[in-house]
XYZ file of C-alpha atoms in Angstrom:
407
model
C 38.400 18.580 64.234
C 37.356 15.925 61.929
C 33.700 14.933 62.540
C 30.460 16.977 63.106
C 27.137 15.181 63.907
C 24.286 16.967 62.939
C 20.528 16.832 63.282
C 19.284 18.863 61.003
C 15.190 19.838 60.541
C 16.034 23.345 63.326
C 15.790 26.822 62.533
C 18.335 28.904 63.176
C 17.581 32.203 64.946
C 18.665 34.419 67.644
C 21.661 37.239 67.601
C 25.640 35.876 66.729
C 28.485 38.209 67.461
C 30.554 38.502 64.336
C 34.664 37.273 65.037
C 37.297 39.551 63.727
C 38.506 38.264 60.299
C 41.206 35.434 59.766
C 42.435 36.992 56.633
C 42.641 40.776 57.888
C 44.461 39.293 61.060
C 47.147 37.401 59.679
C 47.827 40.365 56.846
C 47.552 42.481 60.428
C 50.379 40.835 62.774
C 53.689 40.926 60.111
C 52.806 44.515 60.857
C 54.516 44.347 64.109
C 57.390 43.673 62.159
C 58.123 47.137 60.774
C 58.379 48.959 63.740
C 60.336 48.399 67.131
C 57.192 49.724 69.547
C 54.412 47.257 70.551
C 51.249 47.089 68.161
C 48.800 45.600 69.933
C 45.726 44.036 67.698
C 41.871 43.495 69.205
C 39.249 41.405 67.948
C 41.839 38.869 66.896
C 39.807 35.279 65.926
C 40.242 32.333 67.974
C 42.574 31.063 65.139
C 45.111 27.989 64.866
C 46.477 29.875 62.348
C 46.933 33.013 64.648
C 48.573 31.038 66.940
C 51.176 29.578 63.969
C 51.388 33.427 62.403
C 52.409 34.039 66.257
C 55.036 30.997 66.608
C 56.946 32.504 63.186
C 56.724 36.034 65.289
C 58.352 34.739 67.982
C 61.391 32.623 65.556
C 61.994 36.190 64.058
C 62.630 37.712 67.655
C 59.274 39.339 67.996
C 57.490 38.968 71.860
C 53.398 37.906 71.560
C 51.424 38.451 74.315
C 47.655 37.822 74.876
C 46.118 40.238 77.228
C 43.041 40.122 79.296
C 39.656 41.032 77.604
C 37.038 43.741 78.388
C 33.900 42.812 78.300
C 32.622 44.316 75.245
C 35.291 42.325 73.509
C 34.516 39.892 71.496
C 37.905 38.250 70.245
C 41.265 38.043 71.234
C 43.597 41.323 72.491
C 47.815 40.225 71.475
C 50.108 42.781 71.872
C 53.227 42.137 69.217
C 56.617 43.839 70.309
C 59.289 43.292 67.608
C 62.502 45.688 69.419
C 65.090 43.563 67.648
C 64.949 41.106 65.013
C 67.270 38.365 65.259
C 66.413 36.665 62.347
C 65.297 37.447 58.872
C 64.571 33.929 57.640
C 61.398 32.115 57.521
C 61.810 28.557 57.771
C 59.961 26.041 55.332
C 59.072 23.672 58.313
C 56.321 26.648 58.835
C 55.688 28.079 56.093
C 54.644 25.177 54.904
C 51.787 24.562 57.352
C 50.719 28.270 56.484
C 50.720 29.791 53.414
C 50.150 33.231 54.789
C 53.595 33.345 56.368
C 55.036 34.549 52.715
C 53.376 37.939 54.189
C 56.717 38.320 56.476
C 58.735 39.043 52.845
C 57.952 42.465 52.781
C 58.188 43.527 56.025
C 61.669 42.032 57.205
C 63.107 43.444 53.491
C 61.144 47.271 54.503
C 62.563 47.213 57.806
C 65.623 45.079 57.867
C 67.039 45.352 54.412
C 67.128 41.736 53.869
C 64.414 38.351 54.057
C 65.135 35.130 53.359
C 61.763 32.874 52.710
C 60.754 29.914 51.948
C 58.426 29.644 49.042
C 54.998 28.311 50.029
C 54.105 24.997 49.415
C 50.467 23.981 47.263
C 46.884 24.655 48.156
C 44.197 22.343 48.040
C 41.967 25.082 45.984
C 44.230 25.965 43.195
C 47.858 27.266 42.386
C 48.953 30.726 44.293
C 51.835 31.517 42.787
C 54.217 33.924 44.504
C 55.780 35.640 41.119
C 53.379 38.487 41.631
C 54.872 39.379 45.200
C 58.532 38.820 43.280
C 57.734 41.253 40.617
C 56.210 43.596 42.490
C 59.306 43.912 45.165
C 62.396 44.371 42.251
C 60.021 46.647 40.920
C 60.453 49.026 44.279
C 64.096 48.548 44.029
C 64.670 44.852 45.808
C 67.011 42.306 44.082
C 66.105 38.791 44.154
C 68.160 35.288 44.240
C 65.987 31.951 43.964
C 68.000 28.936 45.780
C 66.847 25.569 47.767
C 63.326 26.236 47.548
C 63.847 29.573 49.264
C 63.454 33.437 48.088
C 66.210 35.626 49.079
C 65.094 39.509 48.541
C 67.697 42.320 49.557
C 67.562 46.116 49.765
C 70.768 47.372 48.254
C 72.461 49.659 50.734
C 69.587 48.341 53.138
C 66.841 50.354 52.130
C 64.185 50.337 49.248
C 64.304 52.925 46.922
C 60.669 53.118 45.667
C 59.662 52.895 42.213
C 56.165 51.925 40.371
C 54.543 48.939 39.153
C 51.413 47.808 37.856
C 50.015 44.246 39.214
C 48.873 42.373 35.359
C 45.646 40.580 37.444
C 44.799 41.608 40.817
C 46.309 39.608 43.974
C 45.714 40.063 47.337
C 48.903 38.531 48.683
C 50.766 40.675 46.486
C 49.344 43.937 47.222
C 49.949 43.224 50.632
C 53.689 42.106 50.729
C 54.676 45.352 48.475
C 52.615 48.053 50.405
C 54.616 46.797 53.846
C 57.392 46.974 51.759
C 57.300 49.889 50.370
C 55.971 52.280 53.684
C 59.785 52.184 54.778
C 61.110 52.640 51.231
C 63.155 55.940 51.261
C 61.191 57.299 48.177
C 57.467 57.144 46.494
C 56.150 53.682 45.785
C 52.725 53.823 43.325
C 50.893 50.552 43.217
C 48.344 50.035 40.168
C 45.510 48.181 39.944
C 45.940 47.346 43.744
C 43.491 44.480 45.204
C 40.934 46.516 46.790
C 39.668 43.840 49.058
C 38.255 45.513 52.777
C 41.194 43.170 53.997
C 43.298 45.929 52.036
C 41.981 48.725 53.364
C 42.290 47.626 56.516
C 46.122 46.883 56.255
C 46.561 50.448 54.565
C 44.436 51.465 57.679
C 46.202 49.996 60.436
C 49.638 51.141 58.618
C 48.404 54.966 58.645
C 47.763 54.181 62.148
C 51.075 53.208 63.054
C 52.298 56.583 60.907
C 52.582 55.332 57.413
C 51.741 57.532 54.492
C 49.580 55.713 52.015
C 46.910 57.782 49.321
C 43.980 56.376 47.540
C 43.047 53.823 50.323
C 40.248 51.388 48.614
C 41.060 52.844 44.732
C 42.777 50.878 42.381
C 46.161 53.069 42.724
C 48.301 53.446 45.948
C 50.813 56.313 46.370
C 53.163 55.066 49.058
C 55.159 57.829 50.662
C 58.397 55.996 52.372
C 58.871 56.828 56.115
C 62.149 56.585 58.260
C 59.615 54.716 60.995
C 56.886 53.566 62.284
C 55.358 53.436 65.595
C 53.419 51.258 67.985
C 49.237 51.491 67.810
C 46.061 49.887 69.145
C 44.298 48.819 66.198
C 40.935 46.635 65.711
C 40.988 43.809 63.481
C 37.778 44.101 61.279
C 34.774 41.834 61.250
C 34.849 38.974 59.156
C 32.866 39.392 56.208
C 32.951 35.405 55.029
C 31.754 34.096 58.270
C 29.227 36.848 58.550
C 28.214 35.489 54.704
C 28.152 32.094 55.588
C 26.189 32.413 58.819
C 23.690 33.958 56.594
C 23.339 31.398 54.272
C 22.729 29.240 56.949
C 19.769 31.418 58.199
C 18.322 31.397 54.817
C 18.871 27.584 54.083
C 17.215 26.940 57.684
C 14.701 29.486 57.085
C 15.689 31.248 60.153
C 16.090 34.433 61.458
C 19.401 35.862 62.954
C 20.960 38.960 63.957
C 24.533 39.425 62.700
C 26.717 41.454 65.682
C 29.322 43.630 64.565
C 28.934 43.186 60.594
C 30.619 45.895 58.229
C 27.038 46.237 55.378
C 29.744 48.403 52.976
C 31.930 45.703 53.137
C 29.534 42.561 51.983
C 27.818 44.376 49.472
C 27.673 41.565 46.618
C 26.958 38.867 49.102
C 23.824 40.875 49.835
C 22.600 41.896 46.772
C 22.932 37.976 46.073
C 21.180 37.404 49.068
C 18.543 39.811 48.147
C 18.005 38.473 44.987
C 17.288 34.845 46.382
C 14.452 35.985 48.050
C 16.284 36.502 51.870
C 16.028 39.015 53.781
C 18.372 41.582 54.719
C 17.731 44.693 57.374
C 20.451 46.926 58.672
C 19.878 46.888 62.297
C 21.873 49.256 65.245
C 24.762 46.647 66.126
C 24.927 44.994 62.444
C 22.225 43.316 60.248
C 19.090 40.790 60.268
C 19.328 37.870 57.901
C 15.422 36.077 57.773
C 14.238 33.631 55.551
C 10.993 31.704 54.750
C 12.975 29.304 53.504
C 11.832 29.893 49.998
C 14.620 30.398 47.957
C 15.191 31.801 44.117
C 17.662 30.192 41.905
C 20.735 32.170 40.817
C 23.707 32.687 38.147
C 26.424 33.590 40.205
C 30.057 34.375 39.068
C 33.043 34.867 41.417
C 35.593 37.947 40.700
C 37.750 39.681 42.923
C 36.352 42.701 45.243
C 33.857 44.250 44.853
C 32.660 41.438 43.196
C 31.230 37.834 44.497
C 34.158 36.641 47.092
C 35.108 33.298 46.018
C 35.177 32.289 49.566
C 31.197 32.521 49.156
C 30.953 30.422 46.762
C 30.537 27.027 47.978
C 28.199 28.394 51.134
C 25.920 29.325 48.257
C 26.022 26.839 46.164
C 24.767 24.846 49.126
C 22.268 27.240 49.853
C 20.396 27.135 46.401
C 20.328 23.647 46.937
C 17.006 24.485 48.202
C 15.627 27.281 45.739
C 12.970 26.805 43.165
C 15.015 25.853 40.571
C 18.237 25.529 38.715
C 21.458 27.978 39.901
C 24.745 28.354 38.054
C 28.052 29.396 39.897
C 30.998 30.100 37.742
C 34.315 30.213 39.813
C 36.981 32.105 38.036
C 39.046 32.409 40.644
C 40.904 29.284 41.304
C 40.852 25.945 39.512
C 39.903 23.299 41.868
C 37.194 25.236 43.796
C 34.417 22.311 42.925
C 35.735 19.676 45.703
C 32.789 20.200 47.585
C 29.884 19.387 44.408
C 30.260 15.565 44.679
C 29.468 15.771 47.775
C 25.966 17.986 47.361
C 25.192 15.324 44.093
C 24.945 12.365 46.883
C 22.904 14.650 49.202
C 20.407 15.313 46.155
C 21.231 18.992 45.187
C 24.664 19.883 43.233
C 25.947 18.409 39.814
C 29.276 19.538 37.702
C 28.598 21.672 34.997
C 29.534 21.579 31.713
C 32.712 22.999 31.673
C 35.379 22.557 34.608
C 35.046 26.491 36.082
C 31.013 25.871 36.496
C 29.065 24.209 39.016
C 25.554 23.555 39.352
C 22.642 23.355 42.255
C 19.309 22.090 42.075
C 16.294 22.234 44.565
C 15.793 18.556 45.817
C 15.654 16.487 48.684
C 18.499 16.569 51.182
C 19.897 13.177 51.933
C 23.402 12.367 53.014
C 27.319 12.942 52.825
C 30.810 12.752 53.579
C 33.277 15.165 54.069
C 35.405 17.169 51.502
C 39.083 18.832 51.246
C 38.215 22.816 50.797
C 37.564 24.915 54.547
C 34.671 27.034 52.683
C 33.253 23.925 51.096
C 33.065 21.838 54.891
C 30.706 25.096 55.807
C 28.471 23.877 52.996
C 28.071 20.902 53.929
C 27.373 21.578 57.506
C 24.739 24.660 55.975
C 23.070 21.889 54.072
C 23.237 19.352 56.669
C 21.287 22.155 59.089
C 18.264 21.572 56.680
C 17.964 17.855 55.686
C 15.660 15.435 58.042
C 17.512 13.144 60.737
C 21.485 12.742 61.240
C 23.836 14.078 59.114
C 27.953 12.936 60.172
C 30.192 15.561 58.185
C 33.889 13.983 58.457
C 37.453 14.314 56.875
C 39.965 16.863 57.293
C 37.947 19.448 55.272
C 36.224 20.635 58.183
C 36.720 24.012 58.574
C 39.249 24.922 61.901
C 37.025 28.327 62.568
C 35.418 29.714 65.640
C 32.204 29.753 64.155
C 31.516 26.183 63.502
């Protein structure tokens, strides 16, 4: 998709069904991988990148199959069936176009003894090294070789021992690849200061399901106890919480009034206390939550972190948003570098400036004008939140836009 024509000066209002989210679902399907029965995953999102994360399935040997829907689903059904792996190497012609694919490492080396990777190639947003994932496999017993751009990781005598290690910062990624590592490890694996992101818990979740044995789900320490196999399970990818966020900023930047469908409260708990505090608001309801706005908006001092703190992937949805409070707002990002792609772009509509050091960004209340498009997925939803509210056409365009089912 690369342009959106908008005529902004609506309201937003009525009820939106919540899609399952993009990164629970592709830390969801390498799952498949670690067992030779069928998983079969609901509320999948109407993903590109679902589809990719299901071409690399299929190169490993794994079947994909997308089933019929009942009615009271919302998102996709795929049913994964890995019986026999006939490869253990992910190519760089797609991991390149995905960086999510690295999360294939720790399966094929829990399951298969052996995975051959390519490393992952840059992000628009910042550096995401892979060292973290490296560490945190030879520290459960997997020896490494570095050659051609690739990551070789092997399981001596084809099966992880187990052992302990203790992540230095939290990463998601990381936490991830070890814990589908280590469920087939023949010993006890102890993770510390785990990323304790819902997308975690979920994983752990949907592991336990298929008959993994994993302790302190959602703490800061896993206990890992290795199993000889898993099985096949029905599991239900959870609700996205950043679309669910950004639909809500959307509501408040409009001044509307919509019912989220499906959302998980426990899950976005500092996107609405941030909410909250900018004068929205925010009422559980029976199928998910109300999101209603006047329209007059407090200024903030935000500052990303990782869970449970303020998701970086908010960021730039509210930065747009308190384009229209009363007021100055500071955002500090502190999660990747290059996370400000999107504040030219609000400066030439009339409402964000650079702050004065490179990790802080600024918004102002003023009058929405104009813009062009911008290079970060999160930040295209700003733009297309702040285009909802300005008077006349607004034509969003570049490759920035963001490839979701909600836009």
């Amino acid at each position: 998709m690369d342009r959106i024509l908008i005529r902004g000066g609506n309201r937003l209002s009525g009820r939106l069904p919540i899609s399952g989210a993009k990164n629970a679902a592709l830390t969801l399907m390498p799952c498949a991988l670690l067992t030779e029965e069928p998983l079969t995953l609901r509320n999948l999102p109407r993903l590109a990148d679902v589809d990719g994360f299901g071409h690399l399935l299929n190169q490993l040997g794994a079947s994909t199959a997308i089933q019929g829907t009942r009615p009271e689903d919302f998102g996709r059904v795929m049913t994964i069936r890995a019986g026999n792996l006939t490869s253990t190497e992910a190519p760089y012609d797609i991991v390149r176009k995905m960086r999510a694919s690295i999360l294939v490492l720790g399966p094929l080396l829990g399951r298969g003894g052996e995975a051959t990777v390519s490393l992952p190639g840059g992000c628009a947003i910042g550096n995401r090294p892979i060292d973290l994932h490296l560490r945190a496999l030879e520290a459960i017993g997997a020896e490494l070789e570095m050659a051609a751009g690739y990551v070789k990781a092997i399981a001596p005598g084809g099966r992880l021992p187990g052992g302990r290690f203790r992540f230095p910062i939290v990463s998601v990624g990381a936490t991830e690849n070890v814990v589908m590592a280590a469920v087939l490890a023949k010993g006890t694996s102890v993770i510390e200061n785990a990323a304790r992101e819902p997308e975690i818990v979920d994983l752990c979740n949907c592991l336990v399901a298929m008959g993994a044995s994993i302790d302190g789900i959602g703490t800061e320490t896993l206990t890992i106890e290795g199993r000889d196999r898993l099985h096949g399970a029905t599991y239900a990818v959870m609700p996205d919480r950043i679309e669910a966020g950004s639909y809500a900023c959307a509501a408040a930047i409009t001044g509307g009034d919509l019912e989220l469908v499906g959302v998980a409260i426990p899950d976005m708990g500092a996107t609405i206390d941030a909410l909250v505090e900018a004068g929205v608001s925010v009422t559980p309801t029976r199928d998910g939550v109300r999101v209603a706005s006047d329209g007059q908006l407090k200024p903030l001092t935000l500052s990303t972190a990782p869970y449970p703190g303020f998701a970086t992937d908010m960021q730039a949805q509210f930065m747009a948003m308190l384009c229209k409070a009363d007021g100055a707002s500071v955002l500090t990002e502190t999660i990747f570098e290059n996370r400000y792609m999107h504040v030219p772009e609000l400066a030439r509509m009339g409402g964000g400036y650079p702050g004065t050091r490179a990790d802080r960004g600024c918004a102002r209340g003023g009058q929405v004008g104009w813009g062009a498009g911008d290079g970060d997925r999160s930040a295209g939803f700003d733009e297309l939140d702040l285009g909802g509210v300005g008077r006349g056409w607004r034509d969003v365009c570049g490759a920035g836009l963001p490839p979701r089912p909600w836009v």
